[in-house]
CSV table of C-alpha atoms in Angstrom, one decimal:
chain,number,residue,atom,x,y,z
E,113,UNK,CA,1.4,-2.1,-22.4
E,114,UNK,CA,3.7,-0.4,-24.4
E,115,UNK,CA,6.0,-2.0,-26.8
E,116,UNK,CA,9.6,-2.7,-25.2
E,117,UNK,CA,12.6,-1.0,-26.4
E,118,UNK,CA,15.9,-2.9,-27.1
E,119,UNK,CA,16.8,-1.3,-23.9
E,120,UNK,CA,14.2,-2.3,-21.6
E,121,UNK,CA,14.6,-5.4,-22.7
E,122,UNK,CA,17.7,-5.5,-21.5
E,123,UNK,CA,17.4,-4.1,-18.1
E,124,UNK,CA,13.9,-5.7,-17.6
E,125,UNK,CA,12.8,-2.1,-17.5
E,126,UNK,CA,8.8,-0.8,-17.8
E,127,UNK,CA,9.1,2.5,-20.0
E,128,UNK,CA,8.6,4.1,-16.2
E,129,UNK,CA,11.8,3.3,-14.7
E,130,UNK,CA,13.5,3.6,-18.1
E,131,UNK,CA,12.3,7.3,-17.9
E,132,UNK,CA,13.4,7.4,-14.6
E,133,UNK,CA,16.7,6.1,-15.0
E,134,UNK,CA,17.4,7.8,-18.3
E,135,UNK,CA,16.7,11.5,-16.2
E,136,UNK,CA,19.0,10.1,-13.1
E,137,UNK,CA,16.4,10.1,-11.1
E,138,UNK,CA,16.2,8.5,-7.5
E,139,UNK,CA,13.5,5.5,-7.1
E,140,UNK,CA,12.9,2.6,-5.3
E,141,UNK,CA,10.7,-0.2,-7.5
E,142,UNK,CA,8.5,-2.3,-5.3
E,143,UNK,CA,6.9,-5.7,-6.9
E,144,UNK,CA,4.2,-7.6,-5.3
E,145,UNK,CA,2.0,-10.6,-6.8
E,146,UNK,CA,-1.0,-8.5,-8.2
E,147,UNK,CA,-5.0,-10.2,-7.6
E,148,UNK,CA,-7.2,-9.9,-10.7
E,149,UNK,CA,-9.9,-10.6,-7.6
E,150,UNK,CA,-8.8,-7.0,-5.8
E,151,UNK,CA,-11.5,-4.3,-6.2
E,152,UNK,CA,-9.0,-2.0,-5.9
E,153,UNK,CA,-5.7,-1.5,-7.7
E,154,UNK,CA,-4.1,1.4,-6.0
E,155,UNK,CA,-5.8,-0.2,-2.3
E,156,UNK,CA,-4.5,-3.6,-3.2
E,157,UNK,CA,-1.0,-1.7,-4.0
E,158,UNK,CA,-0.5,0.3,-0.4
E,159,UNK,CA,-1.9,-3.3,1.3
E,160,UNK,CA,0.9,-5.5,-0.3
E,161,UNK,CA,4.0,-2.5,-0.1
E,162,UNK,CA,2.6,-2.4,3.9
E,163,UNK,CA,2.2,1.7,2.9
E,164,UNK,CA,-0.3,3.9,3.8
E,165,UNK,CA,-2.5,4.7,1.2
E,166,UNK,CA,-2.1,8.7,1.9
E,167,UNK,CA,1.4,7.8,0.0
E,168,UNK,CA,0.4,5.7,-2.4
E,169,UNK,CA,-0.9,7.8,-5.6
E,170,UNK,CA,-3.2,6.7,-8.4
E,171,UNK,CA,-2.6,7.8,-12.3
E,172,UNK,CA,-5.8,8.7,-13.7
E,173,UNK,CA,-6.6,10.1,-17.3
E,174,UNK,CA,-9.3,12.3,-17.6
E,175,UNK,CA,-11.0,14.5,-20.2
E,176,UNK,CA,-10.4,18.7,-19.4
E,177,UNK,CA,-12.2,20.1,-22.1
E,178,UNK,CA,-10.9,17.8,-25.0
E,179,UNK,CA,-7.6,17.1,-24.3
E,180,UNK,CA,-6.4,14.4,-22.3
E,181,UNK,CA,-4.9,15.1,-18.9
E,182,UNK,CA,-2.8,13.0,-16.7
E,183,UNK,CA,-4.4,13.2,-12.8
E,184,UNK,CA,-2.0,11.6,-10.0
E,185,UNK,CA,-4.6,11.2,-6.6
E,186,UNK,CA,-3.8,9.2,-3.9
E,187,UNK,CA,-5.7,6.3,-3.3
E,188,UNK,CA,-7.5,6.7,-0.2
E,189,UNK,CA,-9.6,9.4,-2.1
E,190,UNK,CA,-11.6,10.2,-5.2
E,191,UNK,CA,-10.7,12.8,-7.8
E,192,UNK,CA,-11.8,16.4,-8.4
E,193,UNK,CA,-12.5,17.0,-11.5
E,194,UNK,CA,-13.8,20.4,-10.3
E,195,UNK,CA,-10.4,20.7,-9.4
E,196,UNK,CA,-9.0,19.5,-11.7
E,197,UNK,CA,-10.5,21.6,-14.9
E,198,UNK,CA,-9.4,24.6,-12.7
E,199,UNK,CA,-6.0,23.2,-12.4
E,200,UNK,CA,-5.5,22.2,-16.1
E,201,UNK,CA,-6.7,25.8,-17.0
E,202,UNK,CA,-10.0,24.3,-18.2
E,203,UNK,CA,-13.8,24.1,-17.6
E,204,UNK,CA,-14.6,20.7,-17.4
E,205,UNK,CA,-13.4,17.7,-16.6
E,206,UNK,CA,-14.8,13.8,-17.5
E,207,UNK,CA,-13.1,10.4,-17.0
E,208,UNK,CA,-11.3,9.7,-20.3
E,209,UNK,CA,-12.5,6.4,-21.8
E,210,UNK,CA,-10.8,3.3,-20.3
E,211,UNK,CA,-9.7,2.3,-24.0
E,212,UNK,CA,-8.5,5.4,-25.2
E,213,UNK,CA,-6.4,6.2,-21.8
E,214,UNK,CA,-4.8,2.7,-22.7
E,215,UNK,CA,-4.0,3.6,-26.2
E,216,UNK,CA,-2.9,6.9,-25.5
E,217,UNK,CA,-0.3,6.2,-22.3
E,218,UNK,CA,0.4,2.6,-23.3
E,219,UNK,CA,-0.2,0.9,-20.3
E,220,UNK,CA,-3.6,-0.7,-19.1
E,221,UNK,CA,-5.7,0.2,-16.7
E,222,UNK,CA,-4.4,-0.3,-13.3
E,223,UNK,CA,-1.2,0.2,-14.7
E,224,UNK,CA,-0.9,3.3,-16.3
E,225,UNK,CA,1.9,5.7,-14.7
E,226,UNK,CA,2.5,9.1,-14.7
E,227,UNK,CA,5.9,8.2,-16.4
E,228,UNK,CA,7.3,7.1,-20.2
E,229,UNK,CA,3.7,7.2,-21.9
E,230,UNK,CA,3.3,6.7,-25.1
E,231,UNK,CA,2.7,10.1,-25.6
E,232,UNK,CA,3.2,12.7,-23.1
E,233,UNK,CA,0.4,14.8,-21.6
E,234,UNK,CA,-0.4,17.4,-18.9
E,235,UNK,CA,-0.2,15.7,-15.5
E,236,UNK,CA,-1.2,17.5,-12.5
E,237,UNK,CA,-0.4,16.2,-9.4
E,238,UNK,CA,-2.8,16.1,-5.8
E,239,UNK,CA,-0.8,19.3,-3.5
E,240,UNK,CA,-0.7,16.4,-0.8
E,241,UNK,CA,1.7,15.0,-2.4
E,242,UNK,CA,4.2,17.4,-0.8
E,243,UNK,CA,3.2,16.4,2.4
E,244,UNK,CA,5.3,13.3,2.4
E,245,UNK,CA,9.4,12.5,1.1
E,246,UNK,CA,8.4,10.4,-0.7
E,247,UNK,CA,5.0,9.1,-2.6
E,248,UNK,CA,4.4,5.6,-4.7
E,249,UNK,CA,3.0,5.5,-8.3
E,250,UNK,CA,2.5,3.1,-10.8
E,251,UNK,CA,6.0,1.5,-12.4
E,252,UNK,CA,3.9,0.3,-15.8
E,253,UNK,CA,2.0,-2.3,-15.0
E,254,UNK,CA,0.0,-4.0,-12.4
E,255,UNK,CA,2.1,-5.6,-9.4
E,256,UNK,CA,4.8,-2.8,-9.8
E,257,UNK,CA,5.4,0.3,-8.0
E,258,UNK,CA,7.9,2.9,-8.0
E,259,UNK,CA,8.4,4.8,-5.0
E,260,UNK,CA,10.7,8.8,-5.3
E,261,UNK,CA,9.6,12.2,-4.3
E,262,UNK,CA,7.5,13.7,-5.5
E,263,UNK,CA,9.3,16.9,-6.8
E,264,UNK,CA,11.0,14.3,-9.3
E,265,UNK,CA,7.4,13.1,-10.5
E,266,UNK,CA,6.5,16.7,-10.9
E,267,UNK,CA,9.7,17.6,-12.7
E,268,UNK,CA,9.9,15.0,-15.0
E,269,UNK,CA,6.2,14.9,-15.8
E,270,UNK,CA,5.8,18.6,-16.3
E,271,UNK,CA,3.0,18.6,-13.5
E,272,UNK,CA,1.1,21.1,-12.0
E,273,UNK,CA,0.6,20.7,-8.1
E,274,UNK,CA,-2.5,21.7,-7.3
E,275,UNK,CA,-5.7,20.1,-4.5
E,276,UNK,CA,-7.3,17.9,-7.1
E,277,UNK,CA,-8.2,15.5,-4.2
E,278,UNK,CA,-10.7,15.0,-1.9
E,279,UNK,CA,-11.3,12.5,1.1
């Protein structure tokens, strides 16, 4: 996890919803007692909210011909990365290293959102994502969840919406 600022500290904030707050964006943060047991983080996510896991997107970091690239997928299906070279203007696409995703973004794994990394990189974001008013990522760590539309995600991540998705 990333280091907290004087101001997170003080509002309690994860560097998501600092981001968040800092661009005036709308959000709702939803908490819920994460189980290191789960075998899913993003499943165990729309169980406990009581959302449907078409709405509930996971932040994964992948590999697009060396450089690191943000992909937000909702949980009820796998990633592209096909799709996802395409749509990052690339060839091909690998899972990043678990490690270096961590040190990059600064969150871990099953935590890592879309929002306030470490160090910012090209996100795209699932097409589906349109489909709903609003979709749930990850707030910064695991048990946390921030929920706003997804045109905000887009526009303060810089993504690209594009069908990286598939069932």
């Amino acid at each position: 996890m990333a280091k907290k600022t004087k101001k997170q500290q003080q509002t309690g904030g994860t560097p998501a919803t600092v981001a968040l707050t800092a661009a005036g964006m709308s959000y709702t943060v939803h908490s819920y007692d994460h189980d290191p047991s789960h075998p899913s983080y993003g499943e165990e996510a729309a169980e406990a909210m009581g959302v449907s896991p078409e709405r509930v997107f996971k932040t994964l970091v992948a590999d697009v011909d060396g450089a690191l690239t943000v992909a937000v997928v909702p949980v009820a299906g796998q990633l592209d990365l096909k799709a996802l070279a395409s749509a990052a203007g690339g060839k091909r696409a690998t899972m990043a290293d678990p490690a270096l995703a961590e040190r990059t973004t600064g969150y871990v794994r099953g935590g890592i959102s879309p929002l306030g990394q470490r160090r910012k990189l090209p996100t795209v974001l699932d097409a589906s994502a349109s489909a709903h008013p609003t979709i749930c990522v990850s707030a910064g760590r695991r048990g946390l969840e921030v929920e706003l539309s997804p045109a905000d995600l887009a526009a303060l991540t810089d993504a690209v919406m594009a069908p990286i998705g598939r069932a």
